Tab-separated table of C-alpha atoms and ligand atoms in Angstrom:
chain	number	residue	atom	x	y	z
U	1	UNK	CA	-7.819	-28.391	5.876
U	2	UNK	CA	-7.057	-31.714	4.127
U	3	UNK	CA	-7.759	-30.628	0.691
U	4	UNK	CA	-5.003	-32.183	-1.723
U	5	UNK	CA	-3.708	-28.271	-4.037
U	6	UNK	CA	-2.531	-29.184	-7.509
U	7	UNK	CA	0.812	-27.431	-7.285
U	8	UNK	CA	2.035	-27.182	-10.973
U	9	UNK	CA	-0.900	-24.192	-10.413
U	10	UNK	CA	0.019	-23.212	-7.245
U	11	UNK	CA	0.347	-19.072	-7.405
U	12	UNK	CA	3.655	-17.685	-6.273
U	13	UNK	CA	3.617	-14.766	-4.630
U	14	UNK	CA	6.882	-12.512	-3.731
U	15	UNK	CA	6.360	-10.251	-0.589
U	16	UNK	CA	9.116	-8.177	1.583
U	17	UNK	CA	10.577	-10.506	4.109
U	18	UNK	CA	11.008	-7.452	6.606
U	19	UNK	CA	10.235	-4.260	6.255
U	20	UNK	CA	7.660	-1.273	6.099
U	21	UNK	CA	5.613	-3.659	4.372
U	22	UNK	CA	5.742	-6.683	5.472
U	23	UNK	CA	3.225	-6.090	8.748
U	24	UNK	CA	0.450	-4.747	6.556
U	25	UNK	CA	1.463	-7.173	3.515
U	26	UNK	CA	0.607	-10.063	6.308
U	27	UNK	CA	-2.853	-8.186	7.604
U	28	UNK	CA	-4.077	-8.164	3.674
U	29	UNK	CA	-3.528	-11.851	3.331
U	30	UNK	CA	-5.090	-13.201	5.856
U	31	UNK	CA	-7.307	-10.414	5.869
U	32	UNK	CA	-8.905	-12.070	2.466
U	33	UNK	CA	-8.881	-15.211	4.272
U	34	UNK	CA	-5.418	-17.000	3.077
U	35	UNK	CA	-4.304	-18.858	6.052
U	36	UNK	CA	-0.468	-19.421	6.430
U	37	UNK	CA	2.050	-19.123	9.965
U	38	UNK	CA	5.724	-19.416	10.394
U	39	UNK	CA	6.972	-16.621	7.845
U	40	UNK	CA	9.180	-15.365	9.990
U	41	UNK	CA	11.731	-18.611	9.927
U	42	UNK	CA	10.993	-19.585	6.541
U	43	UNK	CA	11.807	-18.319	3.045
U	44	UNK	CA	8.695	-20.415	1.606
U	45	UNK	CA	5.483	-20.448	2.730
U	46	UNK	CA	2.797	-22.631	1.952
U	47	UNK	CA	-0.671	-21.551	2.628
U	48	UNK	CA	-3.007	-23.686	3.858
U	49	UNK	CA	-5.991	-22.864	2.083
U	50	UNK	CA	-5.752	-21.273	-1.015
U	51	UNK	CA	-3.127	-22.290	-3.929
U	52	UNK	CA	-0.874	-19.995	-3.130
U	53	UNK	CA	3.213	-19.773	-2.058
U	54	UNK	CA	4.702	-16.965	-0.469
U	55	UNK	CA	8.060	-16.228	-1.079
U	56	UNK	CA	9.862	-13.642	1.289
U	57	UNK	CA	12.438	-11.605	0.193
U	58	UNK	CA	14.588	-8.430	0.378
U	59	UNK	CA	12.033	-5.588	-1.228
U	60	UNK	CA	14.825	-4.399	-3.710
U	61	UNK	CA	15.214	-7.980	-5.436
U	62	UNK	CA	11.425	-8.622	-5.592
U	63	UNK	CA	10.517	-6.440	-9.208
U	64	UNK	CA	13.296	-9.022	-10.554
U	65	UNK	CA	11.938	-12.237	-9.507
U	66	UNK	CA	8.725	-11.336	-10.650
U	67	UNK	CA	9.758	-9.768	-14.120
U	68	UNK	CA	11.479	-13.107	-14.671
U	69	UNK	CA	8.521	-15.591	-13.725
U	70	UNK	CA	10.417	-16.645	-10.869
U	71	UNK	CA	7.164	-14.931	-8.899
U	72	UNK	CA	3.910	-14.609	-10.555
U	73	UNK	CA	2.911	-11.845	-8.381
U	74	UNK	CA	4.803	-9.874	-6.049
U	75	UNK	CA	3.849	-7.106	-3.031
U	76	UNK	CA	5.751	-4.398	-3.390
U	77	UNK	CA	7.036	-0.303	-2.910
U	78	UNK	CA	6.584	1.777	-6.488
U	79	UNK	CA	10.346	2.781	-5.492
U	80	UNK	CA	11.378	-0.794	-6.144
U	81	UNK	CA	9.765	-1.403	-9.185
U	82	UNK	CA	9.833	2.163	-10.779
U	83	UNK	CA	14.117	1.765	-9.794
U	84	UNK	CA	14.731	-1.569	-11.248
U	85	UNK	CA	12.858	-0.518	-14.568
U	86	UNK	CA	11.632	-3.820	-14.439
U	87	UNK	CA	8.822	-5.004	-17.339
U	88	UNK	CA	6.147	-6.019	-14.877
U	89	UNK	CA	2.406	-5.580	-14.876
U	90	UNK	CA	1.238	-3.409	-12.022
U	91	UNK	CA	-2.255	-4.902	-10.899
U	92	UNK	CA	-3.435	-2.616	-8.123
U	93	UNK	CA	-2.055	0.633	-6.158
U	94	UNK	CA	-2.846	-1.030	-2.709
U	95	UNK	CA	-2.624	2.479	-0.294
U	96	UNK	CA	0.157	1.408	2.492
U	97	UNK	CA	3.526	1.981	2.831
U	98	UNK	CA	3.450	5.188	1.505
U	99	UNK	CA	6.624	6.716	1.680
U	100	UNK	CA	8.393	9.065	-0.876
U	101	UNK	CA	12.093	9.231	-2.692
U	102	UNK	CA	13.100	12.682	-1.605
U	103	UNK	CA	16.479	14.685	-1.722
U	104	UNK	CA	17.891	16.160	1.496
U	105	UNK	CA	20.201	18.308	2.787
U	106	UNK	CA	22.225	19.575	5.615
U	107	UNK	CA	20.111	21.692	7.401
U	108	UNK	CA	22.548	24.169	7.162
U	109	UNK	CA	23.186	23.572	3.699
U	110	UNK	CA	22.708	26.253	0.612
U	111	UNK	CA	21.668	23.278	-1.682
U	112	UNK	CA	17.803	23.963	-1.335
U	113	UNK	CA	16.264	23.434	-4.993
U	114	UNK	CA	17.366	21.256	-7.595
U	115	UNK	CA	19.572	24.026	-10.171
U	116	UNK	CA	21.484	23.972	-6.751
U	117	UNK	CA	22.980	20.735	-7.321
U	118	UNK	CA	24.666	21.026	-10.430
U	119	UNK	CA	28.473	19.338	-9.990
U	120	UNK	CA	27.447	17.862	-6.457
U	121	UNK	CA	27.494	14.618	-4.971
U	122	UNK	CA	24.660	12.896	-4.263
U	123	UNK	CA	24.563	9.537	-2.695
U	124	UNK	CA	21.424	7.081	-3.285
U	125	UNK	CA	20.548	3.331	-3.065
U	126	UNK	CA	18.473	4.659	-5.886
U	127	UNK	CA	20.721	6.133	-8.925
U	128	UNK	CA	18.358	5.179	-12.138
U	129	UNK	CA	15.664	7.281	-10.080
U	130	UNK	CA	17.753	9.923	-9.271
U	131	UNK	CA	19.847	10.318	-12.458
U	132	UNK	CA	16.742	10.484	-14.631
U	133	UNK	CA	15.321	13.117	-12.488
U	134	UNK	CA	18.154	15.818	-12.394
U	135	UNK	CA	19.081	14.798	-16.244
U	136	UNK	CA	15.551	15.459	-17.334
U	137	UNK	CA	15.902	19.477	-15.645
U	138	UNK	CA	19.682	18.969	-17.376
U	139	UNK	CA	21.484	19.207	-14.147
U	140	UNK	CA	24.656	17.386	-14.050
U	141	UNK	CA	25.129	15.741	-10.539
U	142	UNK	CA	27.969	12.901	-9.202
U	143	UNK	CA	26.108	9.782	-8.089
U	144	UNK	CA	27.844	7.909	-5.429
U	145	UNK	CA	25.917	4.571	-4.722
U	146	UNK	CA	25.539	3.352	-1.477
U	147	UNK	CA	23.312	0.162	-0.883
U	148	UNK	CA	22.465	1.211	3.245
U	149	UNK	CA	22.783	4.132	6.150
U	150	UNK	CA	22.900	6.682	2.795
U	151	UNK	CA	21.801	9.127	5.285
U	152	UNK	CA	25.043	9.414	6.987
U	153	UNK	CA	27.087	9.894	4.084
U	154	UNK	CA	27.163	13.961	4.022
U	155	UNK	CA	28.564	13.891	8.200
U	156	UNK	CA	31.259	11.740	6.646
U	157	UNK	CA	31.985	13.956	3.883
U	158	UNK	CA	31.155	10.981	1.299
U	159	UNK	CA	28.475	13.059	-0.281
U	160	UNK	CA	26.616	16.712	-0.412
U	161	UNK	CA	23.309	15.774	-0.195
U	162	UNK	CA	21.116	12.615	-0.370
U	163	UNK	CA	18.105	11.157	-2.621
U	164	UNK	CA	16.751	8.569	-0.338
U	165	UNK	CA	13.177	7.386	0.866
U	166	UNK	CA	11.271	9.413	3.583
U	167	UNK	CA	8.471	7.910	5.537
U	168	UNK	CA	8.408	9.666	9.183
U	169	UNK	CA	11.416	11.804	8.330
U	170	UNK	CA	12.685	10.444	11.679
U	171	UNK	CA	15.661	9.277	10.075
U	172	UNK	CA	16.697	12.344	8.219
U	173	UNK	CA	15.856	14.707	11.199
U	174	UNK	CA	18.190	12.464	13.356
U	175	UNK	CA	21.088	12.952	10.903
U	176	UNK	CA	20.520	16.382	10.993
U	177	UNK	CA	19.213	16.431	7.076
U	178	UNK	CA	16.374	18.493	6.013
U	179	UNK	CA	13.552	16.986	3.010
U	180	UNK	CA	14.217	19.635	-0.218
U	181	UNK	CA	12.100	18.178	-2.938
U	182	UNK	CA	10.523	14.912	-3.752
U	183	UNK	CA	11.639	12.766	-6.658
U	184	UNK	CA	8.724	9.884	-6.248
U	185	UNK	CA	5.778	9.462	-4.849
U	186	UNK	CA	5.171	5.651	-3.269
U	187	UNK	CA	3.337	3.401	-2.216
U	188	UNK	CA	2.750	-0.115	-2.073
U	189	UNK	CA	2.004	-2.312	-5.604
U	190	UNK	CA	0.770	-5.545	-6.544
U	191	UNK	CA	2.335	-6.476	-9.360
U	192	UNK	CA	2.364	-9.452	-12.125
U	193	UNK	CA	4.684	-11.048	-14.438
U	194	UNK	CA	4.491	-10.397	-17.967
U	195	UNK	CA	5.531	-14.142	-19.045
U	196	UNK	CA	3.212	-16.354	-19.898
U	197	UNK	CA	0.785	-18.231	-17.451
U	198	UNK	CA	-1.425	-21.063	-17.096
U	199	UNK	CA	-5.390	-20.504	-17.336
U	200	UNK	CA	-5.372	-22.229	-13.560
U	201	UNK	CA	-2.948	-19.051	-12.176
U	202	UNK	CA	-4.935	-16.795	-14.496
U	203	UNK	CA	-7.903	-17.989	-12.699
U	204	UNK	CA	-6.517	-17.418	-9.155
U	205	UNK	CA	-5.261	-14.394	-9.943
U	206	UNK	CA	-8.599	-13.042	-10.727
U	207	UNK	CA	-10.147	-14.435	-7.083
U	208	UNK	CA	-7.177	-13.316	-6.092
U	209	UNK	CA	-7.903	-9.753	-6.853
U	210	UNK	CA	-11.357	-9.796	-6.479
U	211	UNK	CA	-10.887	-10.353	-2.588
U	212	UNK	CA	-8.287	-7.663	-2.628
U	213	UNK	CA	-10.403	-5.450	-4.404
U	214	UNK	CA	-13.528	-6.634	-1.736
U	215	UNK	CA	-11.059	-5.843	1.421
U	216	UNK	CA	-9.915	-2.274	0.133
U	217	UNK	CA	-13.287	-1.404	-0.277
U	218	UNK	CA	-14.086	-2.724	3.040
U	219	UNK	CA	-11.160	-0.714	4.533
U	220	UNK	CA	-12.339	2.398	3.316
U	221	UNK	CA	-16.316	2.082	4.758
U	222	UNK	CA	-17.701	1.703	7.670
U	223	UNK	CA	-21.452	0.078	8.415
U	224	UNK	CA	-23.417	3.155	10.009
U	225	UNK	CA	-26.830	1.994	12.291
U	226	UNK	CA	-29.231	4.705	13.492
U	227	UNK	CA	-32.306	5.362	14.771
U	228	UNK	CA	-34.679	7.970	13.335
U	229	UNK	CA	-38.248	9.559	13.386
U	230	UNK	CA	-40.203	8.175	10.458
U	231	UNK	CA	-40.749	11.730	9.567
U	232	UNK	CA	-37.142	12.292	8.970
U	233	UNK	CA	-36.238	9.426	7.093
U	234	UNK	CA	-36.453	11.008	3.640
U	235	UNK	CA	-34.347	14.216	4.304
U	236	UNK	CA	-31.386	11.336	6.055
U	237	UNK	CA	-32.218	9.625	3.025
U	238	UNK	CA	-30.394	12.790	1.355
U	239	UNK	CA	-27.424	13.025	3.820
U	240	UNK	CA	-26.353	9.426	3.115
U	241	UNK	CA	-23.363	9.483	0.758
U	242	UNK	CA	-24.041	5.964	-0.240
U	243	UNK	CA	-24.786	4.525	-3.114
U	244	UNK	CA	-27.371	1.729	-2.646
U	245	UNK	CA	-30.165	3.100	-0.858
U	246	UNK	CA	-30.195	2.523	2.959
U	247	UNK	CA	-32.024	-0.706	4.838
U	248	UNK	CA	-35.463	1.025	6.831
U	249	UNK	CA	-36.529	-1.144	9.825
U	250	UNK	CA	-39.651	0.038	11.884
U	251	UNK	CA	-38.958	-0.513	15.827
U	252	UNK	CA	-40.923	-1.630	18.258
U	253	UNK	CA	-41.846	2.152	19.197
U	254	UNK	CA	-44.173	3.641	16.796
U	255	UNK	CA	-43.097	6.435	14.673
U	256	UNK	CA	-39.546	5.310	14.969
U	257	UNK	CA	-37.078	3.391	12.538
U	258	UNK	CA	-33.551	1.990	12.412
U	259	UNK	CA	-31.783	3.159	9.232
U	260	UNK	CA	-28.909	0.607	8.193
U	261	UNK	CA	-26.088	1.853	5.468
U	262	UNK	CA	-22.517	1.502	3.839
U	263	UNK	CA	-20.845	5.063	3.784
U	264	UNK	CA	-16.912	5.754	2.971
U	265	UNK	CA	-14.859	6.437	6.263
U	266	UNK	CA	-13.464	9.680	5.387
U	267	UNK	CA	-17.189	11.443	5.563
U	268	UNK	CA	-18.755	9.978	8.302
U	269	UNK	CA	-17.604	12.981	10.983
U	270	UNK	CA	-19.271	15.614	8.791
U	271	UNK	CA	-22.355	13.570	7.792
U	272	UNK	CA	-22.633	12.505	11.755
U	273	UNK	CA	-23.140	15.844	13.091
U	274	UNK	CA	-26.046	16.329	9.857
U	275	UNK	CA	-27.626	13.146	10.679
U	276	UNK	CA	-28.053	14.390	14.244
U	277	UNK	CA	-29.422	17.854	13.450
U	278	UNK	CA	-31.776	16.022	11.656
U	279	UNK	CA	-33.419	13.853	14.054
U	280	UNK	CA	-30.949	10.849	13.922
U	281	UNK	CA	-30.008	9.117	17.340
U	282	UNK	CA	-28.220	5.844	19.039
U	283	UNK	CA	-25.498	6.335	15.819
U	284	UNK	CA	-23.120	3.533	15.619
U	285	UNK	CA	-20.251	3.128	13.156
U	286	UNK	CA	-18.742	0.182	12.616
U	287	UNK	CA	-15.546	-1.859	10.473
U	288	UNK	CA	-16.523	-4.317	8.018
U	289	UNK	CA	-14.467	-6.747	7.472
U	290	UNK	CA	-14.726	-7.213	3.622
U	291	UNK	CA	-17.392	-6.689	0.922
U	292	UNK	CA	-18.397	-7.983	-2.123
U	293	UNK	CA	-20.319	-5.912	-4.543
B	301	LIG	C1	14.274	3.826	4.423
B	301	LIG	C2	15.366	4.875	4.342
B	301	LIG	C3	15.513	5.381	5.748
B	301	LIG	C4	14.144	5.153	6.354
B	301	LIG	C5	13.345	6.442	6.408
B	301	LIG	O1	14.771	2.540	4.567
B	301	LIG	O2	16.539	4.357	3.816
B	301	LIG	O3	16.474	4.633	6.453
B	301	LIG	O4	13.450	4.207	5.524
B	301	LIG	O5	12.147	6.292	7.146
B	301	LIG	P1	11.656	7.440	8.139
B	301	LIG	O6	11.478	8.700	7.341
B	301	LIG	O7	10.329	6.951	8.676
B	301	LIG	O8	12.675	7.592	9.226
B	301	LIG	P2	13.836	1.214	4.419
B	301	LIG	O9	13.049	0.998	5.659
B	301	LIG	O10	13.039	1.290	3.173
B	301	LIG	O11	14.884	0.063	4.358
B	301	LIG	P3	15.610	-0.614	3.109
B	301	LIG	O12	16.098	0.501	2.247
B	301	LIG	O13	16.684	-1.409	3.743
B	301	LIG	O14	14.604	-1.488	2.408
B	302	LIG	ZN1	15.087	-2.235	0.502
């Protein structure tokens, strides 16, 4: 595309170089239809069809770049962001890379629940996290900061225990740790600057988040095509947890329809079997791709 982009507009947005979010961070992009390539030799990327620049970066600096205005808008983990204390606007809770800041033990270890750790050593690549949690239940604990591999720190005798993020668990079980309690919860943010922009980024950013908003939605229904006895219709008509009401198309054999609807993913298994006892055939779920209210 040959269009000439204005680029004192052009959108900057910060996203994890490499990571547990970059893969999905890339699917939700071009998902709503930015179209971009080489970000895995370069540190900027233009795309090629929307005014946007992607900056890639190490997760943990991201909340800064985008506090400062460096970034407009950034992709990134609640750990990040909630860690740095950074003044940023978060936009949207975006439901990947969930993951969780949790403290763990040796598996053979007597430090189970938090009164446990008073006078012990914890190390973290996330102290303002951790500090705030054990001084809010007044628990005194030694921080030792360590910015990678924090899970090897209590074989080494570095540290009693660890606060560190816990996806799989893989890691800690491999170490020989065991998960105790959870300090945060995470996931993946968008977030926004607080400084000042121009009513050209304001406007992206709205499209911006309207096709975000459009592809989440999309994500979480699928397009459900039956057939059905005309004499059924109203009681499927029920069973439907949609909320528009469903497309009716008479087929070629009398007395029979097609029923078209939108229904959220996490029902359709119990609904199916309903739809079935009551007369439904030929049932076909299917992605959409995005979806515009
Ligand atoms: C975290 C953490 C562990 C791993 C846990 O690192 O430090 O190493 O993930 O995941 P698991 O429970 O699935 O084994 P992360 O990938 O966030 O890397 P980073 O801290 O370098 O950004
Ligand atoms: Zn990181």
């Amino acid at each position: 595309m040959n269009r000439s982009l204005d680029h004192t507009t052009s959108l900057r947005i910060a996203i994890q170089k490499s990571g547990r979010l970059t893969d999905k961070t890339i699917d939700l992009l071009h998902g709503i239809g930015i179209e971009f390539d080489n970000y895995k030799r370069n540190l900027m990327v233009k795309t090629r069809n929307f005014d946007v620049e992607l900056l890639l970066l190490r997760d943990d600096d991201i909340p800064e770049y985008v506090q400062d205005g460096v970034c407009d808008l950034g992709f990134v983990g609640a750990n990040e962001v909630f860690e740095k204390n950074t003044q940023v606007t978060v936009l949207r809770g975006l439901n990947y890379g969930n993951c969780r800041l949790a403290v763990a033990s040796p598996k053979d270890s007597t430090l189970l629940n938090p009164s446990d750790f008073e006078g012990k050593k914890i190390a973290t690549s996330y102290p303002y996290l951790t500090k705030r949690f054990f001084e809010k239940l007044g628990v005194t604990i030694e921080m030792v900061e360590i910015s990678g591999a924090v899970e090897i720190t209590p074989q080494l005798h570095v540290a009693d225990a660890i606060s560190d993020l816990v996806s799989t668990g893989g890691t800690l079980k491999a170490n020989g740790l065991v998960e105790r309690f959870t300090i945060l919860e995470s996931e993946t943010k968008l977030i926004q600057t607080q400084q000042a922009l121009s009513e050209g980024k304001q406007q992206l950013i709205q499209k911006f988040l309207q096709r975000i908003d459009g592809y989440q939605t999309a994500k979480k229904s699928r397009y459900i095509l039956m057939n059905a006895p005309l004499d059924s219709v109203e009681t499927i008509k029920t069973l439907l947890p949609s909320m528009k009401s469903p497309t009716i198309m008479p087929l070629a054999e009398t007395e029979m329809v097609a029923i078209h609807s939108v229904i959220p993913f996490d029902q359709f298994w119990d609904v199916m079997e309903q739809l079935q006892d009551a007369g439904a055939s030929d049932i076909v779920m299917l992605p959409i791709e995005s979806m515009i209210a």
